[in-house]
Every structure is written in C-alpha cells, then in structure tokens.
Amino acid sequence: MSLNLPLFWAIVVLMTVIACLFVVVPFFRFNTVQTGKGIKSQWYRSRLGELEAEFKRGQFNQEQFDSAVNELKLTAMDELKVEQQADSSKTIDATDTTEENTPLAKSYMVSALGILIVTVAISYWYFGEQDKLKQWQTTLEKMPSLTQQVLEGTDIRPSEQDLKDFSLGLRTKLQNEPNAIGWMLLGRNLSLLGDLDGAIKAFEKSYNLDPKSISNMISFASVLQQNGEPGDYKRSIRILKNALSLNPQNLTALIMLAEGEMLNEQFESSLKGFILVKKVMESNDPRFEAVQQRIEFLSSKSAVVTVTLEVAENIDLSEFKALFVFAKEPNTPMPLAVKKLNNPANLFTVTKLNKRQLVVTLSNEDVMIKTMSLSDKEHVELFARLSKDEQAPFEVGDLDVESKAIKLQTERSVSLSFKSETELEK
C-alpha cells in the first residue's frame, strides 16, 4: 500500500456528506408539509373569488351569495379543525416520545460521534501510513552517512535498501532545493535500482536546469537506450549530438551515439560512427574489442561488401587527394557503385602490427543509378584507386588495386593492398 492521503480525505468528505443528509432530508420533508398547507389556503381564496364573480354576474341574489360564503367558511373551518387536531395529536405523541427517547437519542449521538472519530483515525493510520512517515524521518537523519557511503566510495558497499533510502532523502532535499547535480545523482541512483522511468524524469529535470552538462547528457542518453520505449533511441541520439556539439572529442558520447544509431537501425551511420571511434581510440582501451565487434556486426548488416585496404610503408599518402572504391559487374566497363573519400592521408590508421589500414563499405546507397541494386548482383569485382587529383579516371601517378570477381551470396569482405610502382614492377 502506497502513501494515499487523497483517498483518506475522500473518505472524510464522504462521511461528512452522509452526516449532512440527516439534516437536509428532514428539512425537505418539513418544506413539503408547509407547501401543502399553502396550497389549501390558495384553494379557499380561489373559491371565494369565484363566488364573488358569479354574484356580480347576477347568477344569484344577495341572500344566496351570503349563504354560499358561509358554507365555504364552514367547510374550510372543518378541514382546518381536523388538521389541527391531527397536528396536536402528533405533537403530543412526539413530545411524549421525545421525553421517553431523550436518553436513547443522546446515546445514539454519542455512538455516531464515536464511530466517526474511530473511522477517521483508522483511515488516517491505514492510508496515511505513519510507519512510512517515520521511516522517511529516519532516512533524513541518516542522509550524511548515506551520502558518504554511496558517493564517496567507503569500504562498506551500499545495499539496495541503502540506495532506496538515499533516493528518498535526496528526493526530499531536491523538492526544497532543486539543483542540476542533485537531480543527476538521483537519476544515476534510480538507474542502479532499475527504476528507469524515475531515472529518466530525474535526468530530464537536471537537463532542464543545466542543458550544457555533458556528464548528465551521457547518463540521460544511456538510460533512454536501456529503456528502449518508442522514441527513446531517437531522443538519445538528439541528446548525444547536442553533447558532441559542445565537446566533439568526447569518446564516450561518440560510442553511445553510434550505439544509439545501431539500436535505431541506422546501420550505415552507426558503422561510420564506430569506424571513427576506432580511429581515435587507443588500442589498449578496454572498449576497443567491443567496438571492433560492432564494426563487424554492422558491416554484415549495412554493407553489401566490405573492403579492407592496406598501404605499403613506402607509399606517401600525402601525394594523393582522393581515394575511390568501386564495384562493377564482370565484363562491364561502367561501375555499379562508387565511394569517394577525400584526403586519404587522414583516413588510414596504424594497426597493432604497424600496418596502415582503412575499412570501406559499399552498399546500395553507393549505387550510381538509384533504380539498380548492388545486393541483388551475383558476382562483382572490387577496385580501389589512390588518385592525385579528385577525378575518377586513371591518370599517371595514380595507384590501382583490384580483386577477382567474388560471389556476394557467400563473400562479403575483400582485402586489397596498395603497392608502390617499384614493387609492382618487381
């Protein structure tokens, strides 16, 4: 049972309404009796007026008129006497009954008042949950030690109950003194407890108070991705892009942005993001292997074929302005799909074996004629060209490398190595 003071007050109001009925109902009954008496009085005056009108029209003489009026008065007096006798009898009976039942009425009133008090007390105890209020007060007293235990990394690991108490106390303080850091801490604490909805609300309040806190934005986006409700992935992507606009070098934001795009099935952009992360990430980073696994997974999802390019050590990449990677059907001169990358010297990364490598993917987005598709071709040949200008046709000084025809249904990756002209001559 949760704290439910509104229900308690609803019960109090309901009982008050019931009590009022014992006053309102008798009042209406009395008003009805008085209305009936008024109707009888109106009948007498109406009949007298009719007799006077008939007399003026000459329907009877003065003696007959006087006789009719006397008869009307006698009739009204007889009815009044009967009603007064009945009222007197009721009054006497009521007086006797009242005198006899006065102790009983007092007992009834005392009993009713006692029932009201007991009912209100039980309702307040049951729905007001005094034990929860006492626990809340105890938690507030323990807040300094809980804060040290949860935030400052003491030897004693906080239990789940400690985390719940810390959340309760922190929420209370934030209601009185709201601040961005406090709401962020509450969000992280609630996420540890598995309360993702509460964590999202806390991070959102922190975000509204401080929209430039990258730490909060990363935590906010992380919980949204964990929650996975409709729209959460897109929202996390927007928040992470905002964080990267403030700090483009934040590696955690880059990783989470690529992760969010993958969860949102934006495989092409996610793959590009993870490739960028791998390029700037240290090889000894504990997340390096996970990033590589993401790249392999996304390559199979988003790319029809993946081309891994290597460049010999004696090739000066700064001499080339563009890199072209294209695929074509065998015995067909026109390329089917082409991808152009500028400044190749900035694209290749050095592997653990001191090799300069670059992973390039070709998909249906790279097809030159949009009505055609790369994925439905049975065989393709892959080509790569380092060009000294930004034009695709081969010029003197360009370096070419090509693969044999591969079957797309069984082969999705190709490795190509650029060699210098001297090595090619050998």
Coordinates of C-alpha atoms in Angstrom, one line a residue:
M1 CA 0.0 0.0 0.0
S2 CA 1.5 3.3 -1.0
L3 CA 1.0 6.7 0.6
N4 CA -2.6 7.7 -0.2
L5 CA -3.7 10.8 1.6
P6 CA -6.1 11.9 -1.2
L7 CA -8.1 8.7 -0.5
F8 CA -8.2 9.5 3.2
W9 CA -9.6 12.9 2.6
A10 CA -12.1 11.4 0.1
I11 CA -13.4 9.2 2.9
V12 CA -13.7 12.1 5.3
V13 CA -15.7 14.1 2.7
L14 CA -18.0 11.1 2.1
M15 CA -18.8 10.7 5.7
T16 CA -19.5 14.4 6.1
V17 CA -21.9 14.2 3.2
I18 CA -23.7 11.3 4.8
A19 CA -24.0 13.2 8.0
C20 CA -25.5 16.2 6.2
L21 CA -28.2 14.0 4.8
F22 CA -29.7 13.6 8.3
V23 CA -30.2 17.4 8.3
V24 CA -31.1 18.1 4.7
V25 CA -33.7 15.3 4.3
P26 CA -35.8 16.3 7.3
F27 CA -35.7 19.9 6.1
F28 CA -37.1 18.9 2.7
R29 CA -39.8 16.9 4.4
F30 CA -40.8 20.0 6.5
N31 CA -40.8 22.2 3.4
T32 CA -43.1 19.8 1.7
V33 CA -45.7 19.9 4.5
Q34 CA -45.6 23.7 4.6
T35 CA -46.1 23.8 0.8
G36 CA -49.2 21.5 1.2
K37 CA -50.7 23.9 3.7
G38 CA -50.1 26.8 1.3
I39 CA -51.9 25.0 -1.4
K40 CA -55.1 24.6 0.8
S41 CA -55.1 28.3 1.6
Q42 CA -54.9 29.2 -2.0
W43 CA -57.9 26.9 -2.7
Y44 CA -60.1 28.8 -0.2
R45 CA -59.2 32.3 -1.7
S46 CA -59.7 31.0 -5.2
R47 CA -63.2 29.6 -4.5
L48 CA -64.3 32.8 -2.7
G49 CA -63.2 34.9 -5.7
E50 CA -65.3 32.6 -8.0
L51 CA -68.4 33.2 -5.8
E52 CA -67.9 36.9 -5.9
A53 CA -67.6 36.9 -9.7
E54 CA -70.8 34.8 -10.0
F55 CA -72.7 37.2 -7.7
K56 CA -71.7 40.2 -9.8
R57 CA -72.9 38.5 -13.0
G58 CA -76.3 38.1 -11.3
Q59 CA -76.4 34.3 -11.1
F60 CA -77.8 34.5 -7.6
N61 CA -79.1 37.2 -5.2
Q62 CA -77.5 38.6 -2.0
E63 CA -79.1 36.0 0.3
Q64 CA -77.9 33.1 -1.9
F65 CA -74.4 34.7 -2.1
D66 CA -74.2 35.1 1.7
S67 CA -75.3 31.5 2.2
A68 CA -72.7 30.2 -0.2
V69 CA -69.9 32.2 1.5
N70 CA -71.0 30.9 5.0
E71 CA -71.0 27.3 3.7
L72 CA -67.5 27.8 2.2
K73 CA -66.2 29.2 5.5
L74 CA -67.7 26.3 7.5
T75 CA -66.1 23.8 5.1
A76 CA -62.7 25.4 5.4
M77 CA -63.0 25.6 9.2
D78 CA -64.0 21.9 9.5
E79 CA -60.9 20.9 7.4
L80 CA -58.7 23.2 9.5
K81 CA -60.0 21.7 12.8
V82 CA -59.4 18.2 11.6
E83 CA -55.8 19.1 10.5
Q84 CA -55.1 21.0 13.8
Q85 CA -56.4 18.0 15.8
A86 CA -54.1 15.7 13.8
D87 CA -51.2 18.1 14.3
S88 CA -51.9 18.4 18.0
S89 CA -52.0 14.6 18.4
K90 CA -48.7 14.3 16.6
T91 CA -47.2 17.0 18.7
I92 CA -48.3 15.3 21.9
D93 CA -47.1 11.9 20.7
A94 CA -43.8 13.5 19.5
T95 CA -43.4 15.2 22.9
D96 CA -44.0 12.0 24.8
T97 CA -41.8 10.1 22.5
T98 CA -39.1 12.8 22.7
E99 CA -39.2 12.7 26.5
E100 CA -39.1 8.9 26.5
N101 CA -36.3 8.7 23.9
T102 CA -34.1 11.6 25.1
P103 CA -31.5 9.3 26.7
L104 CA -31.6 7.0 23.7
A105 CA -31.1 9.9 21.3
K106 CA -28.1 11.1 23.3
S107 CA -26.7 7.6 23.3
Y108 CA -27.2 7.5 19.5
M109 CA -25.4 10.8 19.0
V110 CA -22.5 9.8 21.2
S111 CA -22.2 6.4 19.4
A112 CA -22.4 8.1 16.0
L113 CA -19.7 10.6 17.0
G114 CA -17.5 7.8 18.3
I115 CA -17.9 5.8 15.1
L116 CA -16.9 8.9 13.1
I117 CA -13.8 9.5 15.2
V118 CA -12.7 5.9 15.1
T119 CA -13.3 5.6 11.3
V120 CA -11.3 8.8 10.6
A121 CA -8.5 7.6 12.9
I122 CA -8.3 4.2 11.2
S123 CA -8.4 5.7 7.8
Y124 CA -5.7 8.1 8.6
W125 CA -3.5 5.4 10.0
Y126 CA -4.1 3.0 7.1
F127 CA -3.9 5.4 4.2
G128 CA -1.6 7.9 5.8
E129 CA 0.9 5.1 6.6
Q130 CA 2.5 6.5 9.7
D131 CA 5.3 3.9 9.5
K132 CA 6.4 5.2 6.2
L133 CA 6.5 8.7 7.6
K134 CA 8.6 7.5 10.5
Q135 CA 10.9 5.7 8.0
W136 CA 11.2 8.9 6.0
Q137 CA 12.2 10.9 9.0
T138 CA 14.8 8.3 10.0
T139 CA 16.2 8.4 6.5
L140 CA 16.6 12.1 6.6
E141 CA 18.6 11.7 9.8
K142 CA 20.8 9.1 8.1
M143 CA 21.4 11.2 5.0
P144 CA 25.0 12.4 5.9
S145 CA 26.2 8.8 6.4
L146 CA 24.3 7.5 3.3
T147 CA 25.8 10.2 1.2
Q148 CA 29.3 9.3 2.3
Q149 CA 28.6 5.6 1.7
V150 CA 27.0 6.0 -1.8
L151 CA 29.1 8.7 -3.3
E152 CA 32.4 8.7 -1.6
G153 CA 33.3 5.1 -2.0
T154 CA 33.6 3.8 1.5
D155 CA 34.7 0.3 2.3
I156 CA 31.1 -0.7 3.1
R157 CA 29.2 -1.3 -0.1
P158 CA 25.7 0.2 0.0
S159 CA 22.8 -2.3 0.0
E160 CA 19.7 -2.0 -2.1
Q161 CA 17.9 -0.6 0.9
D162 CA 20.6 2.0 1.4
L163 CA 20.2 3.1 -2.2
K164 CA 16.4 3.3 -1.7
D165 CA 16.9 5.4 1.4
F166 CA 19.4 7.6 -0.3
S167 CA 17.0 8.2 -3.2
L168 CA 14.2 9.0 -0.7
G169 CA 16.3 11.5 1.2
L170 CA 17.8 13.1 -1.9
R171 CA 14.3 13.5 -3.5
T172 CA 13.1 15.3 -0.4
K173 CA 16.1 17.7 -0.4
L174 CA 15.6 18.4 -4.1
Q175 CA 12.0 19.3 -3.6
N176 CA 13.2 22.1 -1.2
E177 CA 16.5 22.9 -3.0
P178 CA 16.4 21.8 -6.7
N179 CA 19.7 21.7 -8.5
A180 CA 21.1 20.0 -11.6
I181 CA 23.8 17.9 -9.9
G182 CA 21.3 16.6 -7.3
W183 CA 18.8 15.5 -9.9
M184 CA 21.6 13.9 -11.9
L185 CA 22.8 11.9 -8.8
L186 CA 19.2 10.9 -8.2
G187 CA 18.8 9.7 -11.8
R188 CA 22.0 7.6 -11.5
N189 CA 20.9 6.1 -8.2
L190 CA 17.4 5.2 -9.6
S191 CA 19.0 3.6 -12.6
L192 CA 21.1 1.4 -10.3
L193 CA 17.8 0.4 -8.6
G194 CA 16.3 -0.5 -12.0
D195 CA 13.7 2.4 -11.8
L196 CA 14.3 3.6 -15.4
D197 CA 11.2 5.7 -15.6
G198 CA 12.2 7.6 -12.4
A199 CA 15.7 7.9 -13.6
I200 CA 14.6 9.4 -16.9
K201 CA 12.5 12.0 -15.1
A202 CA 15.4 12.9 -12.8
F203 CA 17.9 13.3 -15.7
E204 CA 15.3 15.4 -17.6
K205 CA 15.0 17.8 -14.7
S206 CA 18.8 18.0 -14.4
Y207 CA 18.9 18.6 -18.2
N208 CA 16.3 21.4 -18.0
L209 CA 18.3 23.1 -15.2
D210 CA 21.7 22.7 -16.9
P211 CA 21.4 21.9 -20.6
K212 CA 25.2 22.1 -21.1
S213 CA 26.2 19.3 -18.6
I214 CA 27.8 16.7 -20.9
S215 CA 28.0 14.2 -18.0
N216 CA 24.3 14.4 -17.4
M217 CA 23.5 14.2 -21.1
I218 CA 25.6 11.0 -21.4
S219 CA 23.8 9.4 -18.4
F220 CA 20.4 10.6 -19.7
A221 CA 21.1 9.1 -23.1
S222 CA 22.3 5.8 -21.6
V223 CA 19.1 5.3 -19.6
L224 CA 17.0 6.1 -22.6
Q225 CA 18.8 3.4 -24.6
Q226 CA 18.3 1.0 -21.7
N227 CA 14.6 1.8 -21.5
G228 CA 14.0 1.2 -25.3
E229 CA 10.5 2.6 -25.5
P230 CA 9.3 4.0 -28.8
G231 CA 11.1 7.3 -29.4
D232 CA 13.8 6.7 -26.7
Y233 CA 16.5 5.8 -29.2
K234 CA 15.9 8.9 -31.4
R235 CA 15.8 11.1 -28.3
S236 CA 19.1 9.7 -27.0
I237 CA 20.6 10.4 -30.4
R238 CA 19.5 14.1 -30.3
I239 CA 20.9 14.5 -26.8
L240 CA 24.3 12.9 -27.7
K241 CA 24.6 15.1 -30.8
N242 CA 24.0 18.1 -28.6
A243 CA 26.7 16.9 -26.2
L244 CA 29.1 16.4 -29.2
S245 CA 28.4 19.9 -30.4
L246 CA 29.8 21.1 -27.1
N247 CA 32.7 18.7 -27.0
P248 CA 33.3 16.8 -30.3
Q249 CA 36.2 14.9 -28.7
N250 CA 34.2 13.2 -26.0
L251 CA 34.8 9.5 -26.8
T252 CA 32.1 8.1 -24.6
A253 CA 29.5 10.3 -26.4
L254 CA 30.8 9.2 -29.7
I255 CA 30.5 5.5 -28.7
M256 CA 27.0 6.0 -27.3
L257 CA 25.9 7.9 -30.4
A258 CA 27.0 5.1 -32.6
E259 CA 25.3 2.6 -30.3
G260 CA 22.0 4.6 -30.3
E261 CA 22.0 4.7 -34.1
M262 CA 22.6 0.9 -34.2
L263 CA 19.7 0.4 -31.8
N264 CA 17.6 2.7 -34.0
E265 CA 18.6 0.5 -37.0
Q266 CA 20.5 3.4 -38.7
F267 CA 23.2 0.9 -39.6
E268 CA 25.1 3.0 -42.1
S269 CA 25.6 6.0 -39.9
S270 CA 26.3 3.7 -36.9
L271 CA 29.0 1.9 -38.8
K272 CA 30.6 5.2 -39.7
G273 CA 30.5 6.3 -36.1
F274 CA 32.2 3.1 -34.8
I275 CA 34.8 3.3 -37.5
L276 CA 35.5 6.9 -36.4
V277 CA 35.7 5.7 -32.7
K278 CA 38.2 3.0 -33.6
K279 CA 40.3 5.6 -35.4
V280 CA 40.6 7.9 -32.4
M281 CA 40.6 5.2 -29.7
E282 CA 43.8 3.8 -28.2
S283 CA 44.4 0.2 -29.0
N284 CA 44.8 -0.7 -25.3
D285 CA 41.4 0.8 -24.4
P286 CA 39.2 -1.9 -22.8
R287 CA 36.4 -1.0 -25.1
F288 CA 38.5 -1.5 -28.3
E289 CA 37.5 -5.1 -28.8
A290 CA 33.8 -4.3 -28.3
V291 CA 34.0 -1.5 -30.9
Q292 CA 35.6 -3.9 -33.4
Q293 CA 32.8 -6.4 -32.8
R294 CA 30.3 -3.7 -33.5
I295 CA 32.0 -2.8 -36.8
E296 CA 32.0 -6.5 -37.9
F297 CA 28.3 -6.8 -36.9
L298 CA 27.3 -3.6 -38.7
S299 CA 29.3 -4.5 -41.7
S300 CA 27.2 -7.5 -42.2
K301 CA 24.0 -5.5 -41.6
S302 CA 24.6 -2.4 -43.6
A303 CA 27.2 -3.2 -46.2
V304 CA 26.8 -5.4 -49.2
V305 CA 30.6 -5.8 -49.2
T306 CA 33.4 -4.6 -47.0
V307 CA 36.8 -3.7 -48.5
T308 CA 39.8 -3.7 -46.2
L309 CA 42.6 -1.6 -47.7
E310 CA 46.3 -1.7 -46.8
V311 CA 49.0 0.7 -47.9
A312 CA 52.7 -0.2 -48.1
E313 CA 55.1 1.7 -45.9
N314 CA 56.9 3.3 -48.8
I315 CA 53.8 5.0 -50.2
D316 CA 53.4 8.7 -49.3
L317 CA 49.7 9.1 -48.9
S318 CA 50.0 12.9 -48.8
E319 CA 50.7 12.9 -52.5
F320 CA 47.1 11.7 -53.2
K321 CA 44.0 13.9 -53.0
A322 CA 41.2 11.2 -53.2
L323 CA 40.5 7.5 -52.7
F324 CA 38.0 5.8 -55.0
V325 CA 36.5 2.4 -54.2
F326 CA 34.0 1.0 -56.7
A327 CA 32.4 -2.2 -57.7
K328 CA 31.3 -3.4 -61.1
E329 CA 29.8 -6.5 -62.7
P330 CA 32.4 -8.7 -64.6
N331 CA 32.9 -7.8 -68.2
T332 CA 31.1 -4.5 -67.7
P333 CA 33.0 -1.2 -68.0
M334 CA 30.6 1.0 -66.1
P335 CA 31.0 0.9 -62.3
L336 CA 27.9 -0.1 -60.5
A337 CA 28.7 1.5 -57.1
V338 CA 31.3 4.1 -56.2
K339 CA 32.5 5.7 -53.0
K340 CA 34.9 8.7 -53.0
L341 CA 36.9 9.7 -49.9
N342 CA 39.0 12.9 -49.8
N343 CA 42.4 13.3 -48.1
P344 CA 43.3 9.6 -47.8
A345 CA 46.3 10.5 -45.7
N346 CA 43.9 11.3 -42.8
L347 CA 41.8 8.2 -43.2
F348 CA 44.2 5.3 -42.7
T349 CA 45.0 4.2 -39.2
V350 CA 48.0 2.2 -37.9
T351 CA 47.2 -1.2 -36.5
K352 CA 49.0 -3.1 -33.8
L353 CA 51.2 -4.7 -36.4
N354 CA 52.1 -1.2 -37.7
K355 CA 50.1 -1.6 -40.9
R356 CA 48.2 1.3 -42.4
Q357 CA 44.6 0.1 -42.9
L358 CA 41.2 1.5 -43.8
V359 CA 37.9 -0.3 -43.9
V360 CA 35.5 0.9 -46.6
T361 CA 32.0 -0.4 -47.2
L362 CA 29.9 -0.4 -50.3
S363 CA 26.1 -0.6 -50.1
N364 CA 23.0 0.1 -52.1
E365 CA 23.4 3.8 -51.0
D366 CA 26.6 4.0 -53.2
V367 CA 24.9 2.7 -56.4
M368 CA 25.3 5.2 -59.2
I369 CA 21.9 4.5 -60.7
K370 CA 19.3 4.5 -58.0
T371 CA 16.9 2.2 -59.9
M372 CA 19.6 -0.5 -59.6
S373 CA 20.8 -2.5 -56.6
L374 CA 24.1 -3.9 -55.6
S375 CA 22.8 -6.6 -53.3
D376 CA 20.9 -8.5 -56.0
K377 CA 24.0 -9.0 -58.2
E378 CA 25.5 -12.5 -58.2
H379 CA 29.1 -11.5 -58.9
V380 CA 31.1 -8.2 -58.6
E381 CA 34.6 -7.1 -59.0
L382 CA 36.1 -4.6 -56.5
F383 CA 38.6 -1.8 -57.3
A384 CA 40.4 0.8 -55.3
R385 CA 42.3 3.8 -56.6
L386 CA 44.5 6.4 -55.0
S387 CA 44.2 9.5 -57.2
K388 CA 46.5 12.5 -57.3
D389 CA 43.5 14.6 -58.4
E390 CA 39.8 14.4 -57.5
Q391 CA 38.8 12.8 -60.8
A392 CA 37.9 9.2 -61.0
P393 CA 39.6 8.3 -64.4
F394 CA 43.1 6.9 -64.1
E395 CA 45.9 9.4 -64.5
V396 CA 49.7 9.0 -64.5
G397 CA 50.9 8.6 -60.9
D398 CA 47.7 7.1 -59.6
L399 CA 47.8 3.7 -57.8
D400 CA 45.3 1.0 -58.7
V401 CA 44.4 -2.3 -57.0
E402 CA 41.6 -4.8 -57.8
S403 CA 40.1 -8.1 -56.8
K404 CA 38.9 -11.1 -58.6
A405 CA 35.2 -11.5 -59.1
I406 CA 33.5 -12.5 -55.8
K407 CA 30.2 -14.1 -55.2
L408 CA 28.1 -11.8 -53.0
Q409 CA 26.0 -14.6 -51.6
T410 CA 29.0 -16.2 -49.9
E411 CA 31.7 -13.5 -49.8
R412 CA 31.1 -10.1 -48.1
S413 CA 34.6 -8.9 -47.5
V414 CA 37.7 -8.3 -49.6
S415 CA 41.3 -7.3 -48.7
L416 CA 43.2 -5.2 -51.1
S417 CA 46.8 -3.9 -50.7
F418 CA 48.3 -0.8 -52.4
K419 CA 51.9 -1.3 -53.5
S420 CA 54.3 1.2 -54.9
E421 CA 55.2 1.3 -58.6
T422 CA 58.6 -0.1 -57.8
E423 CA 57.0 -3.1 -56.1
L424 CA 54.6 -3.5 -59.0
E425 CA 57.4 -3.6 -61.5
K426 CA 59.1 -6.4 -59.5

